[in-house]
Amino acid sequence: MSKPATLFNRLALIGVGLIGSSIARAARAQNAVGSIVATARSPETRRRVAELGLADQVVESNAAAVEGADLVIVCIPVGACGAVAKEIGPHLAPGATVSDVGSVKGSVVRDMAPHLPKNVHFVPAHPVAGTEYSGPDAGFAELFVNRWCILTPPEGVDTAATEKLAEFWRLLGANVETMTPDHHDLVLAVTSHLPHLIAYTIVGTADELQNVTRSEVLKFSAGGFRDFTRIAASDPTMWRDVFLANKDAVLEMLGRFNEDISALTRAIRNGDGDTLFEHFARTRAIRKGIVQIGQDSPAPDFGRPHPDLPHTPLPKPYAADEG
Ligand code: NAP
């Protein structure tokens, strides 16, 4: 019996952390590719990838991984993409599609494109999906379901190659949108990069307070702080690279943010309840909108389970008089 048709014959994954291993799991589950060859920087990660059976073949070098692959996806921190493109450039198969998953697109295009031969299709991508965990054990096949994957094909790239990559992402459950790298970087600066910077700041500030103890911060974190700590637990290497690579857009959004926080500061100082109320009503509507378009669950408190009420009997002085 012949094997069912797949979109690509051979997928090469360079980097098999949260995103790379999720792609491997989903591509397998959806029969999107004939075979998967994978590599990572360290022998430990390569060993783990082999143990988990995430790829048909695990190789030691990035150059070896791309040999004969018709789809190459680079799933590493954005700061390393240029050097990796240089390494793989001479080994890419003619006609292959080369993509990535980096959270910044302008720098990836700038760093990778010059090293790629003319006879491959370079279609950068960013699946807007993730968790605060890293490494090959952290991935799961459903990560991209109902999330957006943004493609930023440079001008002149083969439209059929772009459409085929879009089809690959749709097969993995994602919705696909296309935009320019610069626009991507501006949009993500406000929806992802700035929120991460704010979370990193708040968690750091709370940690350095003198008059509130660290144990109190942890103990009373359900007041809102713990929701920031999830974001602030994200991978330090990845996020260092994001802020270095998307400097201009982040600084622009940070400028806007500082103006808005000054306005709210003024409202608090002046006892201007109307301004505060109007602002909070507007932001509440934004949360509703996100839930309405299916980008988050409507469950209260992010769907966290709440423990049962305690079953302990009333203490003696309050218990009903049994006499
Ligand atoms: P991760 O879990 O930390 O995995 C990174 C992988 O890249 C590891 O396998 C690492 O190998 C490998 N690697 C690093 N440098 C390499 C090099 N020079 N050559 C070969 N392999 C190398 O990271 P991730 O969360 O999957 O993120 C990967 C990319 O996805 C980043 O560009 C990030 O911006 C983007 N992204 C992340 C998220 C998210 O929420 N995490 C969401 C969307 C997009 P070792 O383990 O051996 O070091």
mmCIF file of C-alpha atoms and ligand atoms in Angstrom:
data_model
loop_
_atom_site.group_PDB
_atom_site.id
_atom_site.type_symbol
_atom_site.label_atom_id
_atom_site.label_comp_id
_atom_site.label_asym_id
_atom_site.label_seq_id
_atom_site.Cartn_x
_atom_site.Cartn_y
_atom_site.Cartn_z
ATOM 1 C CA MET A 1 0.000 0.000 0.000
ATOM 2 C CA SER A 2 1.469 3.410 -0.956
ATOM 3 C CA LYS A 3 1.995 6.049 1.743
ATOM 4 C CA PRO A 4 -0.636 8.826 1.848
ATOM 5 C CA ALA A 5 0.412 12.127 0.234
ATOM 6 C CA THR A 6 2.124 14.694 2.435
ATOM 7 C CA LEU A 7 2.668 18.413 1.876
ATOM 8 C CA PHE A 8 6.458 18.208 2.155
ATOM 9 C CA ASN A 9 8.733 15.175 1.786
ATOM 10 C CA ARG A 10 11.361 16.019 4.352
ATOM 11 C CA LEU A 11 11.156 18.587 7.136
ATOM 12 C CA ALA A 12 14.403 19.769 8.721
ATOM 13 C CA LEU A 13 14.027 21.342 12.157
ATOM 14 C CA ILE A 14 16.940 23.377 13.465
ATOM 15 C CA GLY A 15 16.262 23.830 17.168
ATOM 16 C CA VAL A 16 13.832 21.526 18.943
ATOM 17 C CA GLY A 17 12.628 23.466 21.954
ATOM 18 C CA LEU A 18 9.045 24.425 22.793
ATOM 19 C CA ILE A 19 8.233 25.576 19.259
ATOM 20 C CA GLY A 20 10.349 23.129 17.241
ATOM 21 C CA SER A 21 9.127 20.106 19.188
ATOM 22 C CA SER A 22 5.503 21.268 18.918
ATOM 23 C CA ILE A 23 5.915 21.550 15.139
ATOM 24 C CA ALA A 24 7.434 18.038 15.061
ATOM 25 C CA ARG A 25 4.575 16.582 17.107
ATOM 26 C CA ALA A 26 1.838 18.351 15.125
ATOM 27 C CA ALA A 27 3.409 17.666 11.700
ATOM 28 C CA ARG A 28 3.600 13.964 12.589
ATOM 29 C CA ALA A 29 0.062 13.834 13.932
ATOM 30 C CA GLN A 30 -1.297 15.551 10.819
ATOM 31 C CA ASN A 31 0.838 13.596 8.360
ATOM 32 C CA ALA A 32 2.058 16.927 6.975
ATOM 33 C CA VAL A 33 5.548 15.695 6.104
ATOM 34 C CA GLY A 34 7.098 12.428 4.913
ATOM 35 C CA SER A 35 9.965 12.471 7.401
ATOM 36 C CA ILE A 36 11.561 14.740 9.993
ATOM 37 C CA VAL A 37 15.242 15.352 10.543
ATOM 38 C CA ALA A 38 16.168 17.413 13.580
ATOM 39 C CA THR A 39 19.150 18.994 15.231
ATOM 40 C CA ALA A 40 19.855 21.216 18.238
ATOM 41 C CA ARG A 41 22.916 22.976 19.570
ATOM 42 C CA SER A 42 23.732 20.700 22.521
ATOM 43 C CA PRO A 43 24.247 16.926 22.644
ATOM 44 C CA GLU A 44 21.860 16.808 25.649
ATOM 45 C CA THR A 45 18.978 18.268 23.667
ATOM 46 C CA ARG A 46 19.738 16.081 20.635
ATOM 47 C CA ARG A 47 19.751 13.023 22.920
ATOM 48 C CA ARG A 48 16.422 14.019 24.453
ATOM 49 C CA VAL A 49 14.877 14.591 21.008
ATOM 50 C CA ALA A 50 15.945 11.080 20.005
ATOM 51 C CA GLU A 51 14.629 9.607 23.288
ATOM 52 C CA LEU A 52 11.257 11.281 22.763
ATOM 53 C CA GLY A 53 11.161 9.979 19.172
ATOM 54 C CA LEU A 54 10.343 13.447 17.861
ATOM 55 C CA ALA A 55 12.200 12.956 14.581
ATOM 56 C CA ASP A 56 13.045 10.126 12.190
ATOM 57 C CA GLN A 57 16.663 11.208 12.305
ATOM 58 C CA VAL A 58 18.660 13.367 14.712
ATOM 59 C CA VAL A 59 21.896 14.774 13.289
ATOM 60 C CA GLU A 60 24.786 16.682 14.826
ATOM 61 C CA SER A 61 25.133 19.694 12.566
ATOM 62 C CA ASN A 62 22.786 22.281 11.097
ATOM 63 C CA ALA A 63 24.399 21.748 7.673
ATOM 64 C CA ALA A 64 23.709 17.994 7.768
ATOM 65 C CA ALA A 65 20.106 18.568 8.836
ATOM 66 C CA VAL A 66 19.131 20.559 5.753
ATOM 67 C CA GLU A 67 20.626 18.191 3.150
ATOM 68 C CA GLY A 68 17.766 16.984 0.929
ATOM 69 C CA ALA A 69 15.031 18.748 2.946
ATOM 70 C CA ASP A 70 12.285 20.513 0.975
ATOM 71 C CA LEU A 71 11.136 22.404 4.108
ATOM 72 C CA VAL A 72 13.585 23.858 6.622
ATOM 73 C CA ILE A 73 12.269 25.597 9.747
ATOM 74 C CA VAL A 74 14.752 27.376 11.990
ATOM 75 C CA CYS A 75 13.340 27.314 15.551
ATOM 76 C CA ILE A 76 16.061 29.038 17.585
ATOM 77 C CA PRO A 77 16.433 32.396 19.384
ATOM 78 C CA VAL A 78 16.338 35.233 16.823
ATOM 79 C CA GLY A 79 19.852 36.432 17.689
ATOM 80 C CA ALA A 80 21.320 33.160 16.368
ATOM 81 C CA CYS A 81 19.403 33.084 13.048
ATOM 82 C CA GLY A 82 22.021 34.925 10.954
ATOM 83 C CA ALA A 83 24.882 32.608 11.914
ATOM 84 C CA VAL A 84 22.720 29.539 11.299
ATOM 85 C CA ALA A 85 21.636 30.832 7.852
ATOM 86 C CA LYS A 86 25.306 31.245 6.973
ATOM 87 C CA GLU A 87 25.987 27.672 8.061
ATOM 88 C CA ILE A 88 23.106 26.082 6.143
ATOM 89 C CA GLY A 89 23.107 28.311 3.022
ATOM 90 C CA PRO A 90 25.526 26.219 0.935
ATOM 91 C CA HIS A 91 23.790 22.932 1.874
ATOM 92 C CA LEU A 92 20.177 23.804 1.042
ATOM 93 C CA ALA A 93 18.429 21.794 -1.670
ATOM 94 C CA PRO A 94 17.401 23.822 -4.743
ATOM 95 C CA GLY A 95 13.701 24.690 -4.547
ATOM 96 C CA ALA A 96 13.531 24.179 -0.762
ATOM 97 C CA THR A 97 11.380 26.459 1.374
ATOM 98 C CA VAL A 98 13.289 28.026 4.265
ATOM 99 C CA SER A 99 11.344 29.474 7.167
ATOM 100 C CA ASP A 100 11.680 30.314 10.853
ATOM 101 C CA VAL A 101 9.441 30.936 13.878
ATOM 102 C CA GLY A 102 11.168 33.969 15.402
ATOM 103 C CA SER A 103 9.175 36.479 17.436
ATOM 104 C CA VAL A 104 10.799 39.371 15.536
ATOM 105 C CA LYS A 105 10.724 39.472 11.737
ATOM 106 C CA GLY A 106 12.687 42.523 10.524
ATOM 107 C CA SER A 107 15.965 41.381 12.092
ATOM 108 C CA VAL A 108 15.474 37.775 10.969
ATOM 109 C CA VAL A 109 14.980 38.864 7.346
ATOM 110 C CA ARG A 110 17.973 41.206 7.592
ATOM 111 C CA ASP A 111 20.221 38.547 9.168
ATOM 112 C CA MET A 112 19.168 35.448 7.199
ATOM 113 C CA ALA A 113 18.352 36.611 3.651
ATOM 114 C CA PRO A 114 21.921 37.527 2.581
ATOM 115 C CA HIS A 115 23.129 33.976 3.314
ATOM 116 C CA LEU A 116 20.424 32.098 1.424
ATOM 117 C CA PRO A 117 20.928 31.066 -2.210
ATOM 118 C CA LYS A 118 18.630 32.480 -4.908
ATOM 119 C CA ASN A 119 17.205 29.040 -5.723
ATOM 120 C CA VAL A 120 15.374 28.597 -2.369
ATOM 121 C CA HIS A 121 12.134 30.224 -1.199
ATOM 122 C CA PHE A 122 12.573 32.241 1.975
ATOM 123 C CA VAL A 123 9.251 32.697 3.800
ATOM 124 C CA PRO A 124 9.731 33.879 7.413
ATOM 125 C CA ALA A 125 6.953 33.013 9.858
ATOM 126 C CA HIS A 126 5.894 33.622 13.449
ATOM 127 C CA PRO A 127 3.380 31.344 15.122
ATOM 128 C CA VAL A 128 1.833 33.551 17.805
ATOM 129 C CA ALA A 129 1.531 30.740 20.328
ATOM 130 C CA GLY A 130 3.625 29.699 23.268
ATOM 131 C CA THR A 131 3.963 29.007 26.944
ATOM 132 C CA GLU A 132 6.510 29.999 29.580
ATOM 133 C CA TYR A 133 8.257 26.600 29.251
ATOM 134 C CA SER A 134 11.234 25.704 27.054
ATOM 135 C CA GLY A 135 12.928 22.642 25.620
ATOM 136 C CA PRO A 136 11.798 19.521 23.739
ATOM 137 C CA ASP A 137 9.682 18.181 26.627
ATOM 138 C CA ALA A 138 7.623 21.395 26.752
ATOM 139 C CA GLY A 139 6.068 21.087 23.280
ATOM 140 C CA PHE A 140 2.660 19.639 22.447
ATOM 141 C CA ALA A 141 0.882 18.963 19.156
ATOM 142 C CA GLU A 142 -2.094 21.243 19.873
ATOM 143 C CA LEU A 143 -0.044 24.386 20.601
ATOM 144 C CA PHE A 144 -0.956 26.114 17.329
ATOM 145 C CA VAL A 145 -4.644 25.213 17.182
ATOM 146 C CA ASN A 146 -6.743 28.352 16.666
ATOM 147 C CA ARG A 147 -3.676 30.565 17.132
ATOM 148 C CA TRP A 148 -2.372 32.900 14.409
ATOM 149 C CA CYS A 149 0.702 32.247 12.349
ATOM 150 C CA ILE A 150 1.999 35.398 10.638
ATOM 151 C CA LEU A 151 3.951 34.997 7.397
ATOM 152 C CA THR A 152 6.183 37.849 6.210
ATOM 153 C CA PRO A 153 7.269 36.843 2.689
ATOM 154 C CA PRO A 154 9.837 39.272 1.256
ATOM 155 C CA GLU A 155 8.881 40.994 -2.015
ATOM 156 C CA GLY A 156 9.325 38.777 -5.056
ATOM 157 C CA VAL A 157 9.133 35.451 -3.237
ATOM 158 C CA ASP A 158 7.252 32.686 -5.080
ATOM 159 C CA THR A 159 3.569 32.974 -4.130
ATOM 160 C CA ALA A 160 3.042 29.221 -4.559
ATOM 161 C CA ALA A 161 5.786 28.575 -1.972
ATOM 162 C CA THR A 162 4.177 31.053 0.434
ATOM 163 C CA GLU A 163 0.771 29.429 -0.052
ATOM 164 C CA LYS A 164 2.228 25.951 0.523
ATOM 165 C CA LEU A 165 3.783 27.063 3.802
ATOM 166 C CA ALA A 166 0.464 28.671 4.766
ATOM 167 C CA GLU A 167 -1.214 25.323 4.050
ATOM 168 C CA PHE A 168 1.339 23.591 6.316
ATOM 169 C CA TRP A 169 0.459 25.923 9.198
ATOM 170 C CA ARG A 170 -3.264 25.492 8.584
ATOM 171 C CA LEU A 171 -2.769 21.751 8.749
ATOM 172 C CA LEU A 172 -1.195 22.281 12.187
ATOM 173 C CA GLY A 173 -4.383 24.107 13.236
ATOM 174 C CA ALA A 174 -3.244 27.707 12.868
ATOM 175 C CA ASN A 175 -4.959 30.620 11.148
ATOM 176 C CA VAL A 176 -2.597 32.329 8.741
ATOM 177 C CA GLU A 177 -2.131 36.021 8.019
ATOM 178 C CA THR A 178 0.453 37.741 5.832
ATOM 179 C CA MET A 179 2.049 41.133 6.519
ATOM 180 C CA THR A 180 5.329 43.001 6.098
ATOM 181 C CA PRO A 181 8.118 42.364 8.625
ATOM 182 C CA ASP A 182 7.992 45.978 9.844
ATOM 183 C CA HIS A 183 4.267 45.880 10.461
ATOM 184 C CA HIS A 184 4.610 42.535 12.245
ATOM 185 C CA ASP A 185 7.249 44.006 14.546
ATOM 186 C CA LEU A 186 5.066 46.996 15.413
ATOM 187 C CA VAL A 187 1.983 44.863 16.119
ATOM 188 C CA LEU A 188 3.915 42.371 18.238
ATOM 189 C CA ALA A 189 5.710 45.169 20.082
ATOM 190 C CA VAL A 190 2.369 46.175 21.608
ATOM 191 C CA THR A 191 0.651 42.773 21.889
ATOM 192 C CA SER A 192 3.598 40.724 23.131
ATOM 193 C CA HIS A 193 6.911 42.496 23.653
ATOM 194 C CA LEU A 194 5.642 45.406 25.782
ATOM 195 C CA PRO A 195 3.507 43.130 28.022
ATOM 196 C CA HIS A 196 6.566 40.947 28.613
ATOM 197 C CA LEU A 197 8.677 43.989 29.480
ATOM 198 C CA ILE A 198 6.011 45.195 31.910
ATOM 199 C CA ALA A 199 5.798 41.747 33.519
ATOM 200 C CA TYR A 200 9.582 41.508 33.825
ATOM 201 C CA THR A 201 9.586 44.977 35.421
ATOM 202 C CA ILE A 202 6.760 44.428 37.921
ATOM 203 C CA VAL A 203 8.105 41.093 39.098
ATOM 204 C CA GLY A 204 11.583 42.598 39.498
ATOM 205 C CA THR A 205 10.221 45.648 41.350
ATOM 206 C CA ALA A 206 8.230 43.519 43.793
ATOM 207 C CA ASP A 207 11.304 41.410 44.428
ATOM 208 C CA GLU A 208 13.396 44.453 45.338
ATOM 209 C CA LEU A 209 10.935 46.136 47.717
ATOM 210 C CA GLN A 210 12.368 46.786 51.156
ATOM 211 C CA ASN A 211 9.195 47.273 53.198
ATOM 212 C CA VAL A 212 7.228 44.296 51.847
ATOM 213 C CA THR A 213 8.830 40.922 52.428
ATOM 214 C CA ARG A 214 9.406 38.427 49.641
ATOM 215 C CA SER A 215 7.279 35.854 51.472
ATOM 216 C CA GLU A 216 4.387 38.354 51.577
ATOM 217 C CA VAL A 217 4.705 38.955 47.822
ATOM 218 C CA LEU A 218 4.483 35.210 47.200
ATOM 219 C CA LYS A 219 1.742 34.625 49.762
ATOM 220 C CA PHE A 220 -0.621 37.343 48.489
ATOM 221 C CA SER A 221 0.266 36.947 44.799
ATOM 222 C CA ALA A 222 -3.309 35.930 43.838
ATOM 223 C CA GLY A 223 -4.171 39.645 43.930
ATOM 224 C CA GLY A 224 -2.870 39.924 40.347
ATOM 225 C CA PHE A 225 0.888 39.590 40.720
ATOM 226 C CA ARG A 226 0.969 35.870 39.895
ATOM 227 C CA ASP A 227 -0.515 36.484 36.429
ATOM 228 C CA PHE A 228 2.525 38.629 35.636
ATOM 229 C CA THR A 229 4.901 36.006 37.031
ATOM 230 C CA ARG A 230 3.817 33.473 34.400
ATOM 231 C CA ILE A 231 4.889 35.835 31.631
ATOM 232 C CA ALA A 232 8.017 36.884 33.514
ATOM 233 C CA ALA A 233 9.064 33.226 33.728
ATOM 234 C CA SER A 234 9.588 33.111 29.936
ATOM 235 C CA ASP A 235 12.953 32.102 28.518
ATOM 236 C CA PRO A 236 15.634 34.775 29.252
ATOM 237 C CA THR A 237 17.691 34.067 26.108
ATOM 238 C CA MET A 238 14.695 34.286 23.813
ATOM 239 C CA TRP A 239 13.469 37.542 25.363
ATOM 240 C CA ARG A 240 16.875 39.191 25.531
ATOM 241 C CA ASP A 241 17.121 38.575 21.779
ATOM 242 C CA VAL A 242 13.579 39.869 21.135
ATOM 243 C CA PHE A 243 14.270 43.232 22.805
ATOM 244 C CA LEU A 244 17.646 43.631 21.101
ATOM 245 C CA ALA A 245 16.162 42.718 17.716
ATOM 246 C CA ASN A 246 12.969 44.800 17.937
ATOM 247 C CA LYS A 247 14.492 47.832 19.625
ATOM 248 C CA ASP A 248 12.844 50.586 17.534
ATOM 249 C CA ALA A 249 9.261 49.290 17.654
ATOM 250 C CA VAL A 250 9.509 48.474 21.375
ATOM 251 C CA LEU A 251 10.904 51.937 22.169
ATOM 252 C CA GLU A 252 8.077 53.544 20.188
ATOM 253 C CA MET A 253 5.422 51.559 22.072
ATOM 254 C CA LEU A 254 7.184 52.150 25.377
ATOM 255 C CA GLY A 255 6.989 55.912 24.713
ATOM 256 C CA ARG A 256 3.217 55.625 24.212
ATOM 257 C CA PHE A 257 2.902 53.473 27.312
ATOM 258 C CA ASN A 258 4.830 55.980 29.435
ATOM 259 C CA GLU A 259 2.500 58.776 28.290
ATOM 260 C CA ASP A 260 -0.547 56.714 29.223
ATOM 261 C CA ILE A 261 0.828 55.713 32.604
ATOM 262 C CA SER A 262 1.600 59.382 33.308
ATOM 263 C CA ALA A 263 -2.035 60.242 32.514
ATOM 264 C CA LEU A 264 -3.279 57.549 34.917
ATOM 265 C CA THR A 265 -0.773 58.678 37.547
ATOM 266 C CA ARG A 266 -2.166 62.204 37.228
ATOM 267 C CA ALA A 267 -5.740 60.916 37.543
ATOM 268 C CA ILE A 268 -4.871 59.043 40.743
ATOM 269 C CA ARG A 269 -3.022 62.044 42.177
ATOM 270 C CA ASN A 270 -5.915 64.405 41.340
ATOM 271 C CA GLY A 271 -8.580 62.018 42.594
ATOM 272 C CA ASP A 272 -10.029 62.000 39.052
ATOM 273 C CA GLY A 273 -12.332 58.971 39.348
ATOM 274 C CA ASP A 274 -14.067 59.621 36.012
ATOM 275 C CA THR A 275 -10.839 59.247 34.047
ATOM 276 C CA LEU A 276 -9.950 56.056 35.903
ATOM 277 C CA PHE A 277 -13.438 54.594 35.460
ATOM 278 C CA GLU A 278 -13.580 55.407 31.730
ATOM 279 C CA HIS A 279 -10.162 53.896 31.166
ATOM 280 C CA PHE A 280 -10.952 50.693 33.068
ATOM 281 C CA ALA A 281 -14.315 50.330 31.283
ATOM 282 C CA ARG A 282 -12.536 50.558 27.903
ATOM 283 C CA THR A 283 -9.944 47.928 28.863
ATOM 284 C CA ARG A 284 -12.625 45.597 30.215
ATOM 285 C CA ALA A 285 -14.290 45.707 26.786
ATOM 286 C CA ILE A 286 -10.985 44.716 25.155
ATOM 287 C CA ARG A 287 -10.806 41.587 27.320
ATOM 288 C CA LYS A 288 -14.394 40.744 26.304
ATOM 289 C CA GLY A 289 -13.430 41.133 22.644
ATOM 290 C CA ILE A 290 -10.497 38.726 23.012
ATOM 291 C CA VAL A 291 -12.782 36.102 24.538
ATOM 292 C CA GLN A 292 -15.453 36.721 21.876
ATOM 293 C CA ILE A 293 -13.052 35.987 18.989
ATOM 294 C CA GLY A 294 -11.925 32.765 20.687
ATOM 295 C CA GLN A 295 -8.396 33.900 21.616
ATOM 296 C CA ASP A 296 -8.977 33.012 25.281
ATOM 297 C CA SER A 297 -11.348 30.984 27.403
ATOM 298 C CA PRO A 298 -14.377 32.694 28.990
ATOM 299 C CA ALA A 299 -13.758 30.755 32.218
ATOM 300 C CA PRO A 300 -13.247 33.105 35.183
ATOM 301 C CA ASP A 301 -9.725 33.470 36.577
ATOM 302 C CA PHE A 302 -8.248 31.850 33.407
ATOM 303 C CA GLY A 303 -10.090 28.626 34.282
ATOM 304 C CA ARG A 304 -7.985 27.882 37.353
ATOM 305 C CA PRO A 305 -9.549 25.125 39.460
ATOM 306 C CA HIS A 306 -10.803 26.249 42.840
ATOM 307 C CA PRO A 307 -10.552 23.826 45.762
ATOM 308 C CA ASP A 308 -13.672 22.649 47.595
ATOM 309 C CA LEU A 309 -14.893 24.435 50.720
ATOM 310 C CA PRO A 310 -13.317 23.136 53.915
ATOM 311 C CA HIS A 311 -15.287 20.408 55.686
ATOM 312 C CA THR A 312 -13.993 21.198 59.131
ATOM 313 C CA PRO A 313 -16.764 21.374 61.785
ATOM 314 C CA LEU A 314 -17.495 24.671 63.512
ATOM 315 C CA PRO A 315 -15.242 25.257 66.488
ATOM 316 C CA LYS A 316 -16.874 24.558 69.887
ATOM 317 C CA PRO A 317 -17.904 28.060 70.976
ATOM 318 C CA TYR A 318 -20.030 28.497 67.757
ATOM 319 C CA ALA A 319 -21.441 24.939 67.480
ATOM 320 C CA ALA A 320 -25.200 24.572 68.083
ATOM 321 C CA ASP A 321 -26.085 23.816 71.663
ATOM 322 C CA GLU A 322 -26.762 20.107 71.729
ATOM 323 C CA GLY A 323 -28.113 20.122 75.293
HETATM 324 P P1 NAP B 1 13.578 26.899 23.336
HETATM 325 O O1 NAP B 1 12.512 26.022 23.892
HETATM 326 O O2 NAP B 1 14.542 27.531 24.264
HETATM 327 O O3 NAP B 1 14.385 26.084 22.227
HETATM 328 C C1 NAP B 1 15.415 26.661 21.480
HETATM 329 C C2 NAP B 1 16.079 25.584 20.647
HETATM 330 O O4 NAP B 1 17.061 26.188 19.796
HETATM 331 C C3 NAP B 1 16.832 24.525 21.477
HETATM 332 O O5 NAP B 1 16.637 23.267 20.896
HETATM 333 C C4 NAP B 1 18.300 24.970 21.312
HETATM 334 O O6 NAP B 1 19.204 23.911 21.466
HETATM 335 C C5 NAP B 1 18.276 25.444 19.882
HETATM 336 N N1 NAP B 1 19.375 26.307 19.471
HETATM 337 C C6 NAP B 1 19.772 27.478 20.034
HETATM 338 N N2 NAP B 1 20.796 27.996 19.326
HETATM 339 C C7 NAP B 1 21.047 27.124 18.311
HETATM 340 C C8 NAP B 1 21.985 27.070 17.256
HETATM 341 N N3 NAP B 1 22.880 28.048 17.063
HETATM 342 N N4 NAP B 1 21.953 26.005 16.387
HETATM 343 C C9 NAP B 1 21.050 25.013 16.563
HETATM 344 N N5 NAP B 1 20.146 25.001 17.542
HETATM 345 C C10 NAP B 1 20.141 26.048 18.408
HETATM 346 O O7 NAP B 1 12.949 28.112 22.472
HETATM 347 P P2 NAP B 1 11.499 28.256 21.825
HETATM 348 O O8 NAP B 1 10.561 28.773 22.857
HETATM 349 O O9 NAP B 1 11.159 27.036 21.070
HETATM 350 O O10 NAP B 1 11.774 29.476 20.846
HETATM 351 C C11 NAP B 1 12.388 29.294 19.596
HETATM 352 C C12 NAP B 1 12.032 30.473 18.685
HETATM 353 O O11 NAP B 1 10.607 30.567 18.629
HETATM 354 C C13 NAP B 1 12.535 31.825 19.162
HETATM 355 O O12 NAP B 1 13.032 32.556 18.065
HETATM 356 C C14 NAP B 1 11.301 32.533 19.677
HETATM 357 O O13 NAP B 1 11.362 33.916 19.466
HETATM 358 C C15 NAP B 1 10.202 31.898 18.846
HETATM 359 N N6 NAP B 1 8.881 31.825 19.494
HETATM 360 C C16 NAP B 1 8.781 31.470 20.811
HETATM 361 C C17 NAP B 1 7.543 31.432 21.424
HETATM 362 C C18 NAP B 1 7.400 31.067 22.884
HETATM 363 O O14 NAP B 1 6.401 31.397 23.509
HETATM 364 N N7 NAP B 1 8.371 30.389 23.469
HETATM 365 C C19 NAP B 1 6.384 31.729 20.684
HETATM 366 C C20 NAP B 1 6.509 32.025 19.327
HETATM 367 C C21 NAP B 1 7.769 32.085 18.742
HETATM 368 P P3 NAP B 1 19.829 23.587 22.929
HETATM 369 O O15 NAP B 1 18.679 23.116 23.771
HETATM 370 O O16 NAP B 1 20.792 22.516 22.637
HETATM 371 O O17 NAP B 1 20.438 24.865 23.417
#
